[in-house]
Coordinates of C-alpha atoms in Angstrom, one line a residue:
Chain A
X1 CA 162.4 -75.9 -127.0
X2 CA 161.4 -73.9 -124.0
X3 CA 164.5 -72.6 -122.0
X4 CA 163.9 -70.2 -118.5
X5 CA 167.2 -68.9 -117.9
X6 CA 167.0 -66.8 -114.0
X7 CA 164.1 -65.9 -114.8
X8 CA 161.6 -64.0 -111.7
X9 CA 158.5 -62.4 -111.6
X10 CA 158.1 -59.9 -108.8
X11 CA 155.1 -57.9 -107.9
X12 CA 155.0 -54.3 -107.3
X13 CA 154.4 -54.9 -103.8
X14 CA 157.0 -57.2 -103.6
X15 CA 155.9 -59.9 -103.9
X16 CA 158.2 -62.3 -105.6
X17 CA 156.0 -65.1 -107.8
X18 CA 158.5 -66.6 -109.3
X19 CA 161.7 -66.7 -108.1
X20 CA 165.2 -67.6 -109.9
X21 CA 164.0 -70.3 -112.3
X22 CA 165.8 -72.2 -114.7
X23 CA 164.6 -75.5 -116.3
X24 CA 164.1 -76.8 -120.2
X25 CA 161.8 -78.1 -121.7
X26 CA 162.1 -80.1 -125.0
X27 CA 160.2 -80.3 -127.9
X28 CA 157.3 -82.8 -127.9
X29 CA 157.8 -83.4 -124.4
X30 CA 154.9 -83.3 -122.3
X31 CA 155.6 -81.2 -119.4
X32 CA 153.1 -80.7 -116.1
X33 CA 153.4 -77.7 -113.7
X34 CA 152.4 -78.6 -110.1
X35 CA 152.0 -77.0 -106.8
X36 CA 149.6 -75.5 -104.1
X37 CA 148.2 -72.4 -105.3
X38 CA 150.3 -69.2 -104.8
X39 CA 153.1 -71.6 -105.5
X40 CA 153.5 -69.4 -109.1
X41 CA 153.3 -72.2 -111.6
X42 CA 150.7 -70.5 -113.6
X43 CA 152.6 -67.6 -113.5
X44 CA 155.7 -69.7 -114.8
X45 CA 153.0 -70.9 -117.6
X46 CA 151.6 -67.3 -118.6
X47 CA 155.7 -66.1 -119.4
X48 CA 155.4 -67.8 -122.2
X49 CA 153.5 -66.2 -123.6
X50 CA 153.9 -63.4 -122.6
X51 CA 150.3 -62.8 -120.9
X52 CA 152.7 -62.1 -117.3
X53 CA 156.4 -60.6 -118.0
X54 CA 158.7 -61.5 -116.3
X55 CA 160.8 -59.4 -114.2
X56 CA 164.3 -60.0 -114.2
X57 CA 165.8 -63.4 -116.6
X58 CA 165.1 -64.6 -120.3
X59 CA 162.9 -66.9 -121.8
X60 CA 163.5 -68.9 -125.0
X61 CA 161.8 -70.3 -126.5
X62 CA 164.3 -72.3 -130.2
X63 CA 167.1 -69.7 -129.0
X64 CA 165.3 -66.6 -129.4
X65 CA 164.3 -64.3 -126.7
X66 CA 160.6 -63.8 -126.3
X67 CA 160.8 -60.2 -125.7
X68 CA 162.2 -59.4 -129.3
X69 CA 159.6 -60.8 -130.2
X70 CA 155.6 -59.0 -130.8
X71 CA 153.3 -60.6 -128.2
X72 CA 150.6 -60.9 -130.1
X73 CA 152.0 -62.9 -132.8
X74 CA 153.7 -64.6 -130.2
X75 CA 150.8 -65.8 -128.2
X76 CA 149.4 -66.8 -132.1
X77 CA 151.8 -69.7 -132.4
X78 CA 150.7 -71.0 -129.0
X79 CA 148.1 -72.7 -128.0
X80 CA 146.3 -71.5 -124.9
X81 CA 143.5 -73.5 -123.0
X82 CA 142.1 -72.7 -119.9
X83 CA 139.6 -73.6 -117.3
X84 CA 136.0 -72.2 -117.9
X85 CA 137.0 -73.1 -121.5
X86 CA 136.9 -69.6 -121.9
X87 CA 135.0 -70.3 -125.5
X88 CA 133.2 -67.1 -126.8
X89 CA 129.1 -67.2 -126.0
X90 CA 128.1 -65.5 -128.9
X91 CA 130.6 -67.7 -131.6
X92 CA 129.5 -70.9 -133.2
X93 CA 131.6 -73.5 -132.6
X94 CA 133.0 -73.2 -135.6
X95 CA 134.3 -69.9 -135.8
X96 CA 135.6 -70.6 -131.9
X97 CA 137.8 -72.9 -133.3
X98 CA 139.0 -71.0 -136.2
X99 CA 139.5 -68.3 -134.3
X100 CA 143.1 -68.5 -134.6
X101 CA 143.6 -69.6 -138.2
X102 CA 141.5 -66.4 -138.8
X103 CA 143.1 -64.0 -136.8
X104 CA 146.4 -65.6 -138.9
X105 CA 143.6 -64.7 -142.2
X106 CA 143.9 -68.2 -143.7
X107 CA 141.5 -69.0 -146.5
X108 CA 138.3 -70.2 -145.9
X109 CA 138.3 -74.2 -147.0
X110 CA 141.3 -74.4 -145.2
X111 CA 140.0 -73.4 -142.0
X112 CA 136.4 -75.1 -143.2
X113 CA 139.0 -78.4 -143.7
X114 CA 140.9 -77.7 -140.6
X115 CA 137.7 -77.4 -138.5
X116 CA 135.9 -81.1 -139.6
X117 CA 139.5 -83.1 -139.1
X118 CA 140.5 -81.2 -135.7
X119 CA 136.4 -82.6 -134.7
X120 CA 136.1 -85.3 -136.4
X121 CA 139.5 -86.5 -134.3
X122 CA 137.8 -86.1 -130.7
X123 CA 134.8 -87.6 -132.3
X124 CA 132.2 -85.3 -132.9
X125 CA 130.3 -84.9 -135.9
X126 CA 130.2 -82.0 -138.5
X127 CA 126.4 -81.3 -137.5
X128 CA 128.3 -78.7 -133.8
X129 CA 130.1 -76.8 -136.3
X130 CA 127.0 -74.4 -136.6
X131 CA 126.0 -75.2 -133.3
X132 CA 127.0 -72.3 -129.7
X133 CA 129.3 -73.8 -127.0
X134 CA 126.4 -73.4 -124.1
X135 CA 124.4 -76.0 -126.8
X136 CA 127.2 -78.4 -125.2
X137 CA 128.0 -80.4 -122.5
X138 CA 131.1 -79.6 -120.2
X139 CA 133.3 -81.9 -121.6
X140 CA 132.4 -81.6 -125.2
X141 CA 133.3 -77.7 -124.4
X142 CA 136.6 -78.8 -123.4
X143 CA 137.4 -81.0 -126.5
X144 CA 136.8 -77.7 -128.7
X145 CA 138.7 -75.8 -126.3
X146 CA 141.4 -78.1 -126.9
X147 CA 141.1 -78.0 -130.5
X148 CA 140.9 -74.6 -130.8
X149 CA 144.4 -74.7 -129.4
X150 CA 145.5 -77.1 -131.7
X151 CA 143.7 -75.5 -134.8
X152 CA 146.8 -73.1 -136.2
X153 CA 149.2 -75.4 -135.8
X154 CA 150.6 -74.5 -132.2
X155 CA 153.6 -76.6 -131.9
X156 CA 153.5 -75.2 -128.1
X157 CA 149.8 -75.4 -126.3
X158 CA 150.0 -73.9 -123.0
X159 CA 146.4 -75.6 -120.7
X160 CA 145.9 -74.2 -117.5
X161 CA 143.9 -76.8 -115.3
X162 CA 142.0 -77.4 -117.9
X163 CA 139.9 -80.5 -116.8
X164 CA 139.7 -78.4 -113.0
X165 CA 135.8 -78.1 -113.2
X166 CA 134.7 -81.4 -115.6
X167 CA 133.6 -84.9 -113.2
X168 CA 136.1 -87.6 -112.8
X169 CA 134.7 -89.8 -115.7
X170 CA 134.8 -86.9 -118.3
X171 CA 138.1 -85.9 -117.3
X172 CA 139.2 -89.1 -117.3
X173 CA 138.5 -89.3 -121.1
X174 CA 139.8 -85.9 -122.1
X175 CA 142.9 -87.1 -120.0
X176 CA 143.1 -89.8 -122.5
X177 CA 143.0 -87.4 -125.5
X178 CA 145.5 -84.8 -124.8
X179 CA 148.0 -87.4 -124.2
X180 CA 146.9 -89.1 -127.2
X181 CA 146.9 -86.0 -129.4
X182 CA 150.0 -85.1 -128.2
X183 CA 152.1 -88.2 -128.7
X184 CA 150.3 -88.2 -132.0
X185 CA 151.4 -84.7 -133.0
X186 CA 153.9 -84.0 -131.9
X187 CA 153.3 -80.8 -129.7
X188 CA 154.8 -79.8 -126.5
X189 CA 152.5 -79.3 -124.0
X190 CA 152.8 -77.4 -121.0
X191 CA 149.9 -78.0 -118.4
X192 CA 149.2 -76.4 -115.7
X193 CA 147.3 -78.4 -112.3
X194 CA 147.0 -79.6 -108.8
X195 CA 146.3 -83.0 -109.2
X196 CA 149.0 -85.2 -108.5
X197 CA 146.9 -87.9 -110.0
X198 CA 146.8 -85.8 -113.5
X199 CA 150.0 -85.1 -113.3
X200 CA 151.8 -88.6 -112.7
X201 CA 149.1 -89.9 -115.7
X202 CA 150.3 -87.3 -118.1
X203 CA 153.7 -85.6 -117.5
X204 CA 156.9 -87.4 -119.7
X205 CA 158.3 -84.3 -117.3
X206 CA 157.0 -82.9 -114.0
X207 CA 158.2 -79.6 -112.2
X208 CA 157.0 -78.9 -108.1
X209 CA 156.8 -76.0 -107.6
X210 CA 156.8 -74.3 -104.1
X211 CA 157.0 -69.9 -103.5
X212 CA 158.0 -69.5 -106.0
X213 CA 161.3 -71.9 -107.0
X214 CA 160.8 -75.5 -109.0
X215 CA 161.7 -77.5 -106.6
X216 CA 161.8 -81.0 -108.4
X217 CA 162.1 -81.4 -112.0
X218 CA 162.0 -84.7 -113.5
X219 CA 160.0 -87.6 -114.8
X220 CA 157.2 -89.3 -112.8
X221 CA 159.2 -92.3 -112.7
X222 CA 162.4 -90.1 -110.7
X223 CA 160.4 -88.3 -108.7
X224 CA 158.5 -91.0 -107.0
X225 CA 161.6 -93.3 -106.3
X226 CA 163.7 -90.2 -105.2
X227 CA 161.6 -87.0 -103.9
X228 CA 163.9 -84.4 -103.8
X229 CA 163.1 -83.5 -100.0
X230 CA 160.5 -83.9 -97.3
X231 CA 158.0 -81.2 -99.2
X232 CA 158.0 -83.1 -102.2
X233 CA 157.5 -86.5 -100.5
X234 CA 154.4 -84.7 -98.8
X235 CA 153.5 -83.5 -101.8
X236 CA 153.5 -86.8 -103.3
X237 CA 151.5 -88.5 -99.8
X238 CA 152.7 -91.9 -98.5
X239 CA 149.9 -93.7 -100.4
X240 CA 151.8 -92.7 -104.0
X241 CA 155.0 -93.8 -102.6
X242 CA 153.9 -96.9 -101.2
X243 CA 151.9 -98.3 -104.1
X244 CA 155.3 -97.2 -106.6
X245 CA 157.2 -100.4 -104.9
X246 CA 154.3 -102.7 -105.2
X247 CA 153.2 -101.1 -108.8
X248 CA 153.0 -103.3 -112.1
X249 CA 152.8 -102.4 -115.5
X250 CA 150.4 -104.1 -117.5
X251 CA 153.5 -106.3 -119.5
X252 CA 153.5 -108.5 -116.2
X253 CA 150.7 -109.5 -117.1
X254 CA 148.7 -109.5 -120.4
X255 CA 148.2 -112.5 -122.3
X256 CA 150.6 -112.8 -124.9
X257 CA 149.5 -114.2 -127.5
X258 CA 145.8 -112.4 -128.2
X259 CA 143.6 -113.9 -131.2
X260 CA 144.3 -111.8 -134.2
X261 CA 142.8 -112.0 -138.4
X262 CA 144.1 -109.3 -140.8
X263 CA 142.2 -107.2 -142.4
X264 CA 141.3 -108.6 -145.1
X265 CA 140.3 -112.0 -143.5
X266 CA 136.2 -112.9 -145.1
X267 CA 133.3 -113.2 -142.0
X268 CA 133.1 -116.8 -142.3
X269 CA 136.9 -117.3 -141.7
X270 CA 136.9 -115.3 -138.8
X271 CA 133.4 -116.8 -137.1
X272 CA 135.7 -120.0 -138.3
X273 CA 138.7 -119.3 -135.6
X274 CA 136.1 -117.8 -133.1
X275 CA 134.6 -121.3 -133.0
X276 CA 137.9 -122.7 -133.4
X277 CA 140.1 -120.8 -130.5
X278 CA 136.9 -120.3 -128.1
X279 CA 136.5 -116.7 -128.5
X280 CA 133.9 -113.8 -128.8
X281 CA 136.2 -111.2 -129.9
X282 CA 138.6 -110.4 -132.2
X283 CA 141.5 -108.1 -132.8
X284 CA 142.4 -106.8 -136.6
X285 CA 145.5 -106.2 -137.6
X286 CA 147.8 -105.4 -141.0
X287 CA 150.3 -107.5 -142.5
X288 CA 153.1 -105.8 -139.7
X289 CA 150.7 -107.0 -136.8
X290 CA 149.7 -103.4 -136.0
X291 CA 146.8 -102.9 -134.6
X292 CA 143.5 -101.4 -136.3
X293 CA 140.1 -102.3 -134.9
X294 CA 138.6 -105.0 -133.4
X295 CA 135.3 -107.1 -134.4
X296 CA 132.8 -109.2 -132.1
X297 CA 130.9 -112.1 -133.0
X298 CA 127.4 -109.9 -132.9
X299 CA 128.8 -107.6 -134.9
X300 CA 130.0 -110.6 -137.1
X301 CA 126.3 -112.1 -137.4
X302 CA 124.9 -108.4 -137.6
X303 CA 126.5 -107.5 -140.8
X304 CA 126.9 -111.3 -142.2
X305 CA 125.1 -110.5 -145.1
X306 CA 125.9 -106.6 -146.4
X307 CA 129.4 -106.9 -145.1
X308 CA 132.6 -109.5 -146.7
X309 CA 135.7 -108.7 -145.2
X310 CA 136.3 -108.3 -141.0
X311 CA 138.0 -104.5 -142.8
X312 CA 134.7 -103.5 -143.5
X313 CA 132.7 -103.8 -140.0
X314 CA 135.9 -103.6 -137.9
X315 CA 134.8 -101.1 -134.4
X316 CA 137.6 -98.9 -133.0
X317 CA 138.6 -100.0 -130.3
X318 CA 140.3 -98.7 -127.0
X319 CA 143.9 -99.8 -125.9
X320 CA 147.3 -99.0 -124.0
X321 CA 150.7 -98.3 -124.6
X322 CA 153.2 -101.0 -123.1
X323 CA 154.2 -100.2 -119.9
X324 CA 151.6 -98.3 -118.8
X325 CA 150.2 -99.0 -114.9
X326 CA 148.5 -102.1 -114.1
X327 CA 146.3 -99.7 -111.8
X328 CA 145.4 -97.3 -114.7
X329 CA 144.5 -99.9 -117.0
X330 CA 141.9 -102.0 -113.8
X331 CA 140.8 -98.4 -113.4
X332 CA 139.7 -98.0 -116.6
X333 CA 137.8 -101.5 -117.0
X334 CA 135.8 -101.1 -113.8
X335 CA 134.8 -97.6 -114.8
X336 CA 134.0 -98.4 -118.3
X337 CA 133.4 -101.8 -118.2
X338 CA 136.1 -102.8 -121.2
X339 CA 136.3 -106.4 -121.1
X340 CA 139.7 -106.5 -122.1
X341 CA 142.7 -104.2 -123.5
X342 CA 144.7 -105.1 -126.1
X343 CA 148.5 -103.6 -125.1
X344 CA 150.8 -101.7 -128.2
X345 CA 154.6 -101.4 -128.9
X346 CA 155.6 -97.8 -129.6
X347 CA 155.0 -98.4 -133.5
X348 CA 151.7 -99.3 -132.5
X349 CA 152.2 -103.7 -132.8
X350 CA 150.0 -105.9 -131.3
X351 CA 151.5 -106.9 -127.9
X352 CA 149.5 -108.7 -125.7
X353 CA 145.5 -108.4 -124.2
X354 CA 145.1 -107.4 -120.5
X355 CA 141.6 -109.7 -119.8
X356 CA 139.5 -109.3 -116.5
X357 CA 140.6 -112.5 -115.9
X358 CA 144.6 -111.0 -115.7
X359 CA 142.8 -109.5 -112.8
X360 CA 141.1 -111.5 -111.4
X361 CA 144.3 -112.8 -111.0
X362 CA 146.3 -110.3 -109.5
X363 CA 143.7 -109.5 -107.0
X364 CA 143.7 -113.0 -106.0
X365 CA 147.5 -113.1 -105.4
X366 CA 147.2 -110.6 -103.7
X367 CA 144.7 -111.3 -101.1
X368 CA 145.3 -114.9 -100.9
X369 CA 148.6 -115.1 -101.9
X370 CA 150.0 -118.5 -100.2
X371 CA 148.4 -121.9 -101.0
X372 CA 147.5 -121.8 -97.1
X373 CA 144.9 -119.0 -96.5
X374 CA 143.5 -119.6 -99.6
X375 CA 142.6 -123.3 -98.2
X376 CA 141.1 -121.6 -95.6
X377 CA 138.1 -120.0 -97.3
X378 CA 135.8 -122.1 -98.8
X379 CA 135.3 -123.6 -95.3
X380 CA 134.6 -119.0 -93.8
X381 CA 131.7 -118.8 -96.7
X382 CA 130.0 -122.3 -96.0
X383 CA 129.6 -121.3 -92.6
X384 CA 129.1 -117.8 -93.4
X385 CA 125.8 -119.8 -95.7
X386 CA 125.0 -121.5 -92.9
X387 CA 124.3 -119.3 -90.6
X388 CA 121.9 -117.7 -93.3
Chain B
X1 CA 89.1 -33.7 -132.2
X2 CA 88.3 -33.1 -135.5
X3 CA 88.8 -28.9 -135.1
X4 CA 92.1 -29.1 -133.1
X5 CA 93.4 -31.0 -136.6
X6 CA 91.8 -28.8 -138.6
X7 CA 93.4 -25.4 -136.6
X8 CA 96.6 -27.4 -135.5
X9 CA 97.5 -30.3 -138.0
X10 CA 100.1 -29.0 -140.2
X11 CA 101.7 -27.1 -137.2
X12 CA 101.7 -30.4 -135.1
X13 CA 104.2 -32.2 -137.7
X14 CA 106.6 -30.0 -138.2
X15 CA 106.9 -29.5 -134.0
X16 CA 106.6 -33.6 -134.2
X17 CA 109.6 -33.0 -136.7
X18 CA 111.9 -30.4 -135.2
X19 CA 111.4 -32.4 -131.9
X20 CA 112.7 -35.7 -133.2
X21 CA 115.6 -33.9 -135.2
X22 CA 116.4 -32.0 -132.1
X23 CA 116.9 -35.1 -130.0
X24 CA 117.8 -37.7 -132.3
X25 CA 121.2 -35.4 -133.2
X26 CA 121.5 -35.0 -129.6
X27 CA 121.2 -38.9 -128.8
X28 CA 123.9 -39.5 -131.8
X29 CA 126.3 -37.0 -130.4
X30 CA 125.5 -38.8 -126.8
X31 CA 126.7 -42.7 -128.5
X32 CA 129.3 -41.4 -130.4
X33 CA 131.0 -39.7 -127.6
X34 CA 129.8 -41.9 -125.2
X35 CA 130.8 -45.5 -126.2
X36 CA 134.1 -45.0 -127.5
X37 CA 134.7 -42.7 -124.0
X38 CA 133.2 -45.5 -121.7
X39 CA 135.2 -47.6 -123.8
X40 CA 138.4 -46.2 -123.5
X41 CA 137.2 -45.2 -119.6
X42 CA 137.6 -50.0 -119.1
X43 CA 141.1 -49.2 -119.9
X44 CA 142.3 -47.1 -117.9
X45 CA 142.3 -47.1 -113.1
X46 CA 140.8 -44.4 -111.9
X47 CA 140.0 -42.0 -114.3
X48 CA 137.4 -44.0 -114.2
X49 CA 135.7 -42.9 -111.5
X50 CA 136.4 -39.5 -112.1
X51 CA 134.4 -39.2 -115.5
X52 CA 131.8 -40.6 -114.2
X53 CA 131.9 -39.1 -111.0
X54 CA 131.8 -35.5 -113.3
X55 CA 129.0 -37.0 -115.5
X56 CA 126.7 -37.8 -112.9
X57 CA 127.3 -34.4 -111.5
X58 CA 126.1 -32.9 -115.1
X59 CA 123.2 -35.2 -114.9
X60 CA 121.9 -33.7 -111.2
X61 CA 122.0 -29.9 -112.7
X62 CA 118.2 -29.6 -113.3
X63 CA 117.1 -29.6 -116.3
X64 CA 115.3 -26.3 -116.9
X65 CA 118.7 -25.0 -115.2
X66 CA 120.9 -26.1 -118.0
X67 CA 119.2 -25.2 -120.1
X68 CA 119.0 -21.2 -119.1
X69 CA 122.4 -22.2 -118.6
X70 CA 123.1 -22.5 -122.4
X71 CA 122.0 -19.1 -123.2
X72 CA 124.6 -17.4 -122.1
X73 CA 127.2 -19.8 -123.3
X74 CA 125.8 -21.2 -126.8
X75 CA 122.2 -17.9 -127.5
X76 CA 118.8 -19.3 -128.0
X77 CA 117.8 -21.9 -130.9
X78 CA 118.4 -24.7 -131.5
X79 CA 121.9 -25.4 -131.1
X80 CA 122.0 -24.9 -127.2
X81 CA 119.9 -27.1 -126.7
X82 CA 121.0 -29.8 -128.7
X83 CA 124.0 -29.3 -126.6
X84 CA 122.1 -29.2 -123.0
X85 CA 120.3 -32.4 -124.4
X86 CA 123.5 -34.1 -125.8
X87 CA 125.0 -33.7 -121.7
X88 CA 122.2 -35.2 -120.3
X89 CA 122.5 -38.8 -122.6
X90 CA 125.8 -39.2 -122.1
X91 CA 125.7 -40.7 -118.4
X92 CA 123.5 -43.6 -118.9
X93 CA 125.3 -44.3 -122.0
X94 CA 128.5 -44.1 -120.5
X95 CA 127.8 -45.7 -117.3
X96 CA 126.8 -48.9 -119.1
X97 CA 129.3 -48.9 -122.0
X98 CA 131.9 -49.1 -119.3
X99 CA 129.8 -51.6 -116.9
X100 CA 129.2 -53.3 -119.4
X101 CA 132.5 -54.0 -120.7
X102 CA 133.6 -54.3 -117.3
X103 CA 131.4 -57.3 -116.9
X104 CA 132.4 -59.3 -120.1
X105 CA 133.3 -63.0 -118.6
X106 CA 137.0 -62.5 -117.8
X107 CA 138.1 -65.6 -119.3
X108 CA 136.6 -64.5 -122.3
X109 CA 139.2 -61.7 -122.4
X110 CA 142.1 -63.6 -120.4
X111 CA 141.1 -66.5 -123.6
X112 CA 140.7 -63.9 -126.5
X113 CA 144.2 -62.1 -125.8
X114 CA 145.9 -65.7 -125.1
X115 CA 145.3 -66.2 -128.2
X116 CA 146.9 -63.5 -129.9
X117 CA 143.8 -60.9 -130.6
X118 CA 145.1 -57.2 -130.2
X119 CA 143.4 -54.8 -128.1
X120 CA 141.3 -53.5 -130.8
X121 CA 140.1 -57.2 -131.9
X122 CA 139.4 -58.0 -128.6
X123 CA 137.2 -55.1 -128.0
X124 CA 135.3 -55.5 -131.9
X125 CA 134.9 -59.5 -131.6
X126 CA 135.0 -60.1 -128.1
X127 CA 133.7 -57.6 -125.8
X128 CA 131.4 -55.3 -127.9
X129 CA 129.0 -58.2 -128.5
X130 CA 129.7 -59.4 -125.5
X131 CA 128.6 -56.2 -124.0
X132 CA 126.0 -55.1 -126.4
X133 CA 123.0 -55.9 -124.0
X134 CA 124.0 -53.8 -121.4
X135 CA 125.0 -50.6 -123.9
X136 CA 122.4 -50.7 -125.6
X137 CA 119.8 -50.7 -122.3
X138 CA 121.8 -47.2 -121.9
X139 CA 120.9 -46.0 -125.1
X140 CA 116.8 -46.5 -124.6
X141 CA 117.2 -44.8 -121.2
X142 CA 118.9 -42.0 -122.6
X143 CA 116.4 -42.1 -126.1
X144 CA 113.6 -42.3 -123.9
X145 CA 114.8 -39.2 -121.4
X146 CA 116.2 -37.1 -124.7
X147 CA 113.0 -37.7 -125.6
X148 CA 110.9 -35.5 -122.6
X149 CA 113.4 -33.4 -122.1
X150 CA 113.2 -32.0 -126.1
X151 CA 109.2 -30.6 -124.7
X152 CA 111.4 -28.4 -121.8
X153 CA 114.1 -26.8 -125.4
X154 CA 110.7 -24.8 -126.6
X155 CA 111.0 -22.4 -123.1
X156 CA 114.7 -21.4 -125.2
X157 CA 113.5 -21.0 -128.5
X158 CA 114.9 -24.5 -129.8
X159 CA 111.1 -25.7 -131.1
X160 CA 109.7 -29.3 -131.0
X161 CA 106.2 -30.3 -129.0
X162 CA 107.0 -28.0 -125.8
X163 CA 105.8 -24.9 -128.0
X164 CA 102.5 -26.1 -128.3
X165 CA 102.8 -27.0 -124.3
X166 CA 104.2 -23.4 -123.5
X167 CA 101.3 -21.8 -125.0
X168 CA 98.8 -24.1 -124.0
X169 CA 99.9 -23.1 -120.6
X170 CA 100.0 -19.4 -121.3
X171 CA 97.1 -19.0 -122.7
X172 CA 95.0 -22.1 -121.1
X173 CA 94.3 -23.8 -124.0
X174 CA 94.3 -27.2 -122.8
X175 CA 93.6 -29.1 -126.0
X176 CA 96.8 -28.1 -126.5
X177 CA 98.6 -29.2 -123.3
X178 CA 97.0 -32.5 -124.1
X179 CA 98.0 -32.0 -127.8
X180 CA 102.1 -31.6 -127.3
X181 CA 102.1 -33.8 -124.0
X182 CA 100.4 -37.1 -126.1
X183 CA 102.4 -36.7 -129.3
X184 CA 105.7 -36.6 -126.8
X185 CA 104.5 -39.7 -125.0
X186 CA 104.1 -41.5 -128.0
X187 CA 106.9 -39.9 -129.8
X188 CA 108.6 -41.5 -126.4
X189 CA 107.6 -45.2 -126.8
X190 CA 108.3 -45.0 -130.5
X191 CA 112.0 -44.3 -130.1
X192 CA 112.2 -46.7 -127.5
X193 CA 110.4 -49.9 -129.7
X194 CA 112.7 -48.4 -132.6
X195 CA 116.5 -48.7 -130.5
X196 CA 114.4 -52.1 -128.9
X197 CA 114.9 -53.5 -132.2
X198 CA 118.5 -52.4 -133.3
X199 CA 119.1 -54.0 -129.4
X200 CA 118.1 -57.0 -131.6
X201 CA 120.2 -56.5 -134.1
X202 CA 123.1 -56.1 -132.2
X203 CA 122.4 -58.3 -129.8
X204 CA 124.6 -62.1 -131.3
X205 CA 122.4 -64.8 -131.2
X206 CA 122.4 -67.4 -128.0
X207 CA 123.9 -64.3 -125.6
X208 CA 122.8 -65.0 -122.2
X209 CA 121.5 -61.6 -121.4
X210 CA 122.7 -60.3 -117.9

């Protein structure tokens, strides 16, 4: 838990970078500090690991004032990710990942094991360990930047506009990854950005800052539902406030009974299921209906001689949690070309499936919601064709 | 040619050694003083400008005059010569260390500090490796300067290849002048080459050379 109690930062020339800020970040929360440049969001974040010392007020981590602790030791307990990645160009990927463990004098085997495990977690193989950061793409570099901040089991991770320099698709993938990692590992994240979409997507709570003060500190839903003042409203923008009223979640449109098989089912049996149910994709679950992966017709056909059960050939599947906004799922399908996206609950249990057909329904309802209008459509189309 | 070596060969070997010896001690001292000083200066504010300014002024004193100035202070011989050459070697090393350290990408320094490196670890593991090419360029420059200027050291009785050159001038024996000059040039090239090898060694792989 991180507590800010009347914290101010005043520079020598009298500028108040942070002005009497008080708020609490609970353990395991993803908190986004957002504001325009000069709002004090970065300063606020940097005070947590004492890269900047506060002028007055107290910052407590788990009840202890951070000023009572050695700054160097404090920083080793707090992960730190910055925009320009800050990867050391003269160190290999491995050396970069284990920078903090090395400072903490871990033994070699433990460091190696940690580096390999984390690398795998971000879908990168061991062959990257001996490469240098410059040989990696921007997205890969920032993946390393992120896992470097996790390597010493830091409970708190600070991120200063980490994805600002990435292209939209890479940024999207990394946001997804960071959110998953954070939920999975239960770390507390303090994330600075000026991008409202990013904040709404990632945050459990958003702190909107302006001129050194926290204007509103609440969950994204509450902020959208009840902006504290005009500043917050203008910061959110008309579009988002309007969208909110018509926003749907995946639960409203998903197919409730996706076709599943259990992981111990044989390939022959699965093919039969596919034929009977007229589908080309099956979701694999365990006994408790927890989503494990996916098999498709091509996969089965290709491996029919080599493998016996579906568990051997199933592949990793992209999924979303129930309650996810439909707009973000639609975005994913269009941008990354997923045919369908399974929806799971908190425990990972498969709840339903959003298909491209569900999206068609939505678009249809939104545009041609009225039956009368629908009937006029074919006529227009015909006319158009004739004129051609 | 053969005559020259028969007459002066052994003397030449001794002078080459003396020359190298004076220059390398001066350069070594220069590195020992200027590199830490340069690093230290990056941790101060305005003092850096003052110190580098002072070093620049020392650099402008004509070399012969500086050598002559050493006589009332330290007498004649190798010691005053080494001190004078040492003073000359300071500036390029100091300036390059300072600019090299200042030129390290601030994001790297911020990341390293934010992850919990102490000041010493930051210097040793991040800033020095990053600044190595620039610092080494300063040392190489000083190395060649010092070898060239050491020829003047003979003037205050320090020996070295300057002996040949000055004797040749005084007695008008062109062979001696050439026999002094060519080895000085070769020595300078050799030292530069040697330091170039050191540079390769201390420059981290994959360094973006600046």
